[in-house]
PDB file of C-alpha atoms in Angstrom:
ATOM      1  CA  MET A   1      92.704 -50.039-233.260  1.00 86.00           C
ATOM      2  CA  ILE A   2      93.993 -48.884-235.679  1.00 87.00           C
ATOM      3  CA  TYR A   3      96.147 -51.436-238.074  1.00 89.00           C
ATOM      4  CA  THR A   4      98.949 -49.502-239.586  1.00 87.00           C
ATOM      5  CA  ILE A   5     101.158 -51.676-241.108  1.00 90.00           C
ATOM      6  CA  GLU A   6     100.940 -55.215-242.729  1.00 91.00           C
ATOM      7  CA  ALA A   7     103.115 -58.445-243.283  1.00 91.00           C
ATOM      8  CA  THR A   8     102.842 -62.141-244.337  1.00 92.00           C
ATOM      9  CA  ALA A   9     105.076 -64.786-242.463  1.00 92.00           C
ATOM     10  CA  GLU A  10     105.482 -67.810-243.698  1.00 92.00           C
ATOM     11  CA  VAL A  11     107.594 -70.813-241.779  1.00 92.00           C
ATOM     12  CA  ILE A  12     108.782 -74.115-242.425  1.00 91.00           C
ATOM     13  CA  VAL A  13     107.472 -77.169-240.299  1.00 90.00           C
ATOM     14  CA  GLU A  14     109.232 -80.513-240.623  1.00 85.00           C
ATOM     15  CA  ASN A  15     108.479 -83.383-238.109  1.00 76.00           C
ATOM     16  CA  THR A  16     110.035 -86.467-237.662  1.00 72.00           C
ATOM     17  CA  ASP A  17     108.712 -89.344-236.056  1.00 67.00           C
ATOM     18  CA  ASP A  18     110.698 -90.295-233.134  1.00 59.00           C
ATOM     19  CA  ASN A  19     113.441 -93.274-234.307  1.00 53.00           C
ATOM     20  CA  ALA A  20     113.101 -95.143-230.934  1.00 48.00           C
ATOM     21  CA  SER A  21     109.790 -95.460-231.887  1.00 60.00           C
ATOM     22  CA  VAL A  22     107.389 -98.821-232.067  1.00 61.00           C
ATOM     23  CA  LEU A  23     106.509 -98.524-235.263  1.00 59.00           C
ATOM     24  CA  SER A  24     109.855 -97.538-236.418  1.00 61.00           C
ATOM     25  CA  PHE A  25     110.792-101.021-237.667  1.00 62.00           C
ATOM     26  CA  LEU A  26     107.495-100.626-239.895  1.00 68.00           C
ATOM     27  CA  GLY A  27     109.530 -97.670-241.651  1.00 67.00           C
ATOM     28  CA  ASN A  28     109.606 -93.361-241.892  1.00 72.00           C
ATOM     29  CA  ARG A  29     107.378 -90.770-241.155  1.00 77.00           C
ATOM     30  CA  ASN A  30     108.396 -87.307-242.321  1.00 80.00           C
ATOM     31  CA  ILE A  31     107.112 -84.425-243.110  1.00 83.00           C
ATOM     32  CA  ILE A  32     107.654 -80.963-244.516  1.00 88.00           C
ATOM     33  CA  ILE A  33     104.533 -78.069-244.097  1.00 88.00           C
ATOM     34  CA  PRO A  34     104.856 -74.920-244.852  1.00 92.00           C
ATOM     35  CA  VAL A  35     102.198 -72.363-242.552  1.00 91.00           C
ATOM     36  CA  ARG A  36     101.301 -68.742-243.572  1.00 92.00           C
ATOM     37  CA  ALA A  37      99.757 -65.824-241.642  1.00 91.00           C
ATOM     38  CA  ASN A  38      99.019 -62.109-242.299  1.00 92.00           C
ATOM     39  CA  ILE A  39     100.433 -60.120-239.467  1.00 93.00           C
ATOM     40  CA  LYS A  40      99.263 -57.067-238.406  1.00 93.00           C
ATOM     41  CA  ALA A  41     100.363 -54.478-236.165  1.00 93.00           C
ATOM     42  CA  GLY A  42      98.903 -51.498-234.498  1.00 92.00           C
ATOM     43  CA  ILE A  43      98.287 -48.621-232.153  1.00 92.00           C
ATOM     44  CA  ASN A  44      94.553 -49.155-229.749  1.00 91.00           C
ATOM     45  CA  LEU A  45      93.345 -45.558-230.242  1.00 87.00           C
ATOM     46  CA  PRO A  46      91.201 -45.463-227.075  1.00 88.00           C
ATOM     47  CA  GLN A  47      94.533 -46.239-225.224  1.00 89.00           C
ATOM     48  CA  VAL A  48      96.427 -42.750-226.178  1.00 86.00           C
ATOM     49  CA  ASP A  49      95.061 -41.594-222.617  1.00 82.00           C
ATOM     50  CA  ASP A  50      98.594 -39.530-221.521  1.00 85.00           C
ATOM     51  CA  VAL A  51      97.785 -36.043-223.717  1.00 90.00           C
ATOM     52  CA  THR A  52      98.993 -32.894-222.328  1.00 90.00           C
ATOM     53  CA  ILE A  53      97.500 -29.419-224.272  1.00 92.00           C
ATOM     54  CA  GLU A  54     100.310 -26.551-223.707  1.00 93.00           C
ATOM     55  CA  GLY A  55      98.878 -23.580-225.751  1.00 93.00           C
ATOM     56  CA  ASP A  56      99.097 -24.195-229.460  1.00 94.00           C
ATOM     57  CA  LYS A  57     100.544 -27.950-228.887  1.00 95.00           C
ATOM     58  CA  VAL A  58      99.367 -31.480-227.608  1.00 95.00           C
ATOM     59  CA  TYR A  59     101.968 -33.513-226.821  1.00 94.00           C
ATOM     60  CA  PHE A  60     100.653 -37.568-227.005  1.00 92.00           C
ATOM     61  CA  THR A  61     102.390 -40.364-225.226  1.00 90.00           C
ATOM     62  CA  LEU A  62     101.681 -43.767-227.739  1.00 90.00           C
ATOM     63  CA  PRO A  63     100.577 -46.661-225.967  1.00 90.00           C
ATOM     64  CA  ASP A  64     102.278 -50.316-226.153  1.00 89.00           C
ATOM     65  CA  PRO A  65     101.570 -51.386-229.752  1.00 91.00           C
ATOM     66  CA  ILE A  66      98.942 -54.274-230.569  1.00 92.00           C
ATOM     67  CA  ILE A  67     100.393 -57.228-233.076  1.00 93.00           C
ATOM     68  CA  GLU A  68      97.675 -60.055-234.165  1.00 93.00           C
ATOM     69  CA  ILE A  69      98.336 -63.017-235.852  1.00 91.00           C
ATOM     70  CA  GLY A  70      96.305 -63.591-238.302  1.00 87.00           C
ATOM     71  CA  SER A  71      94.523 -67.269-238.440  1.00 79.00           C
ATOM     72  CA  THR A  72      97.623 -69.525-239.814  1.00 83.00           C
ATOM     73  CA  LYS A  73      97.369 -71.645-243.291  1.00 87.00           C
ATOM     74  CA  ILE A  74      98.848 -74.708-244.257  1.00 87.00           C
ATOM     75  CA  LEU A  75     100.235 -74.158-247.682  1.00 90.00           C
ATOM     76  CA  TYR A  76      98.787 -77.671-248.658  1.00 86.00           C
ATOM     77  CA  ASP A  77      99.984 -77.672-251.522  1.00 91.00           C
ATOM     78  CA  GLN A  78     103.820 -77.371-250.972  1.00 91.00           C
ATOM     79  CA  ILE A  79     103.296 -80.066-248.210  1.00 85.00           C
ATOM     80  CA  VAL A  80     106.344 -82.898-248.600  1.00 85.00           C
ATOM     81  CA  ASP A  81     105.470 -85.741-247.077  1.00 80.00           C
ATOM     82  CA  ASP A  82     107.676 -89.238-246.806  1.00 77.00           C
ATOM     83  CA  VAL A  83     106.342 -92.481-245.640  1.00 74.00           C
ATOM     84  CA  THR A  84     107.896 -95.517-246.224  1.00 74.00           C
ATOM     85  CA  GLY A  85     106.971 -98.886-245.301  1.00 69.00           C
ATOM     86  CA  LEU A  86     103.667-100.084-243.790  1.00 71.00           C
ATOM     87  CA  ARG A  87     103.606 -96.548-242.236  1.00 72.00           C
ATOM     88  CA  ASP A  88      99.896 -94.721-242.211  1.00 73.00           C
ATOM     89  CA  LYS A  89     100.202 -91.389-243.577  1.00 74.00           C
ATOM     90  CA  PHE A  90     100.115 -88.460-241.603  1.00 74.00           C
ATOM     91  CA  THR A  91      96.399 -87.315-240.757  1.00 78.00           C
ATOM     92  CA  SER A  92      94.850 -84.446-241.082  1.00 80.00           C
ATOM     93  CA  ARG A  93      94.544 -84.015-237.168  1.00 84.00           C
ATOM     94  CA  GLU A  94      98.192 -83.963-236.707  1.00 80.00           C
ATOM     95  CA  GLU A  95      98.858 -81.411-239.723  1.00 77.00           C
ATOM     96  CA  ALA A  96      96.645 -79.199-238.238  1.00 78.00           C
ATOM     97  CA  GLU A  97      98.931 -79.832-234.289  1.00 82.00           C
ATOM     98  CA  ILE A  98     101.655 -79.228-236.506  1.00 77.00           C
ATOM     99  CA  SER A  99     100.506 -76.369-238.310  1.00 77.00           C
ATOM    100  CA  ARG A 100     100.030 -74.826-234.314  1.00 83.00           C
ATOM    101  CA  VAL A 101     104.165 -75.113-234.086  1.00 88.00           C
ATOM    102  CA  GLY A 102     103.825 -72.829-237.248  1.00 88.00           C
ATOM    103  CA  ARG A 103     102.012 -70.070-235.171  1.00 86.00           C
ATOM    104  CA  ASN A 104     104.477 -70.502-232.240  1.00 88.00           C
ATOM    105  CA  LYS A 105     107.526 -70.023-234.740  1.00 90.00           C
ATOM    106  CA  ILE A 106     106.274 -67.552-236.013  1.00 90.00           C
ATOM    107  CA  LYS A 107     105.482 -65.160-233.102  1.00 88.00           C
ATOM    108  CA  ALA A 108     109.092 -66.173-232.262  1.00 87.00           C
ATOM    109  CA  THR A 109     110.269 -64.516-235.291  1.00 86.00           C
ATOM    110  CA  LEU A 110     108.275 -61.399-234.730  1.00 86.00           C
ATOM    111  CA  SER A 111     111.205 -58.638-234.610  1.00 83.00           C
ATOM    112  CA  LYS A 112     112.669 -60.472-238.102  1.00 86.00           C
ATOM    113  CA  PHE A 113     109.643 -58.302-239.564  1.00 85.00           C
ATOM    114  CA  ASP A 114     109.486 -55.071-238.150  1.00 86.00           C
ATOM    115  CA  LEU A 115     106.404 -54.371-237.263  1.00 88.00           C
ATOM    116  CA  ILE A 116     107.003 -52.022-234.858  1.00 88.00           C
ATOM    117  CA  ALA A 117     108.601 -48.938-235.264  1.00 88.00           C
ATOM    118  CA  PRO A 118     106.100 -48.055-238.897  1.00 90.00           C
ATOM    119  CA  ALA A 119     103.565 -49.205-236.790  1.00 90.00           C
ATOM    120  CA  GLN A 120     104.295 -45.728-233.963  1.00 90.00           C
ATOM    121  CA  GLU A 121     105.221 -43.785-236.994  1.00 91.00           C
ATOM    122  CA  ARG A 122     101.903 -44.437-238.835  1.00 92.00           C
ATOM    123  CA  ALA A 123     100.141 -43.671-235.510  1.00 91.00           C
ATOM    124  CA  GLU A 124     101.701 -40.319-235.167  1.00 93.00           C
ATOM    125  CA  ILE A 125     100.804 -39.266-238.736  1.00 93.00           C
ATOM    126  CA  PHE A 126      96.970 -40.349-237.910  1.00 93.00           C
ATOM    127  CA  LEU A 127      97.858 -37.721-234.556  1.00 93.00           C
ATOM    128  CA  MET A 128      99.258 -35.213-236.508  1.00 95.00           C
ATOM    129  CA  GLY A 129      96.468 -34.907-238.996  1.00 94.00           C
ATOM    130  CA  VAL A 130      93.941 -35.083-236.187  1.00 93.00           C
ATOM    131  CA  ALA A 131      96.134 -32.443-233.955  1.00 94.00           C
ATOM    132  CA  ASN A 132      96.401 -29.982-237.656  1.00 95.00           C
ATOM    133  CA  LYS A 133      92.404 -30.893-238.073  1.00 95.00           C
ATOM    134  CA  LEU A 134      91.877 -29.352-234.853  1.00 94.00           C
ATOM    135  CA  GLY A 135      94.538 -26.005-235.066  1.00 94.00           C
ATOM    136  CA  TYR A 136      97.040 -27.965-232.387  1.00 95.00           C
ATOM    137  CA  THR A 137     100.980 -28.770-233.216  1.00 95.00           C
ATOM    138  CA  ALA A 138     101.256 -32.028-232.813  1.00 95.00           C
ATOM    139  CA  CYS A 139     104.405 -33.455-230.493  1.00 94.00           C
ATOM    140  CA  PHE A 140     105.583 -36.799-229.089  1.00 92.00           C
ATOM    141  CA  LYS A 141     106.920 -38.331-226.503  1.00 86.00           C
ATOM    142  CA  ALA A 142     110.392 -40.243-226.662  1.00 83.00           C
ATOM    143  CA  ARG A 143     109.056 -44.023-228.000  1.00 82.00           C
ATOM    144  CA  PRO A 144     110.578 -47.131-226.070  1.00 81.00           C
ATOM    145  CA  SER A 145     112.559 -49.757-227.341  1.00 80.00           C
ATOM    146  CA  TYR A 146     111.772 -53.183-228.174  1.00 82.00           C
ATOM    147  CA  ASN A 147     113.098 -56.663-227.615  1.00 79.00           C
ATOM    148  CA  GLU A 148     112.230 -59.736-229.091  1.00 78.00           C
ATOM    149  CA  LYS A 149     110.883 -60.500-225.637  1.00 79.00           C
ATOM    150  CA  ASP A 150     108.316 -57.766-225.578  1.00 80.00           C
ATOM    151  CA  LEU A 151     106.918 -58.322-229.228  1.00 84.00           C
ATOM    152  CA  VAL A 152     105.612 -61.824-227.925  1.00 83.00           C
ATOM    153  CA  LYS A 153     104.101 -60.061-225.090  1.00 85.00           C
ATOM    154  CA  PHE A 154     102.186 -57.797-227.533  1.00 87.00           C
ATOM    155  CA  VAL A 155     100.314 -60.433-229.380  1.00 88.00           C
ATOM    156  CA  LYS A 156      96.661 -60.606-229.204  1.00 84.00           C
ATOM    157  CA  GLU A 157      95.336 -63.983-228.912  1.00 69.00           C
TER     158      GLU A 157
END
């Protein structure tokens, strides 16, 4: 696996207790939690199996990219909460559950990070270097274009 691009994603997750809850007459409970994760994208080189050699040229077809979202981290020093009246503060368990929402939010916004084309381009540069060392000229078949739904499928859990 060659990870060729990395980005940091940060999202804000808001949680407000349901106003219709029985406890709402005791006061409100709101929290805003910033969540950060490192994202890596790359190509699994052992999956490059469509390789053709014709004379001094070697033709490659890259496999679909892989996106890895590192563990999400709650930015505890930036949490803002508003707990009024007789209500309990948010527990660390509740905060962790809310951070899972942040991970899903990051997944849903992967297209904003422009990960795929640069990852493919850098993998091609790497393979060009290998081909040149072996005395070949590397050629690549056209890269497919991907939409937002495809990106979520590429996330390695």
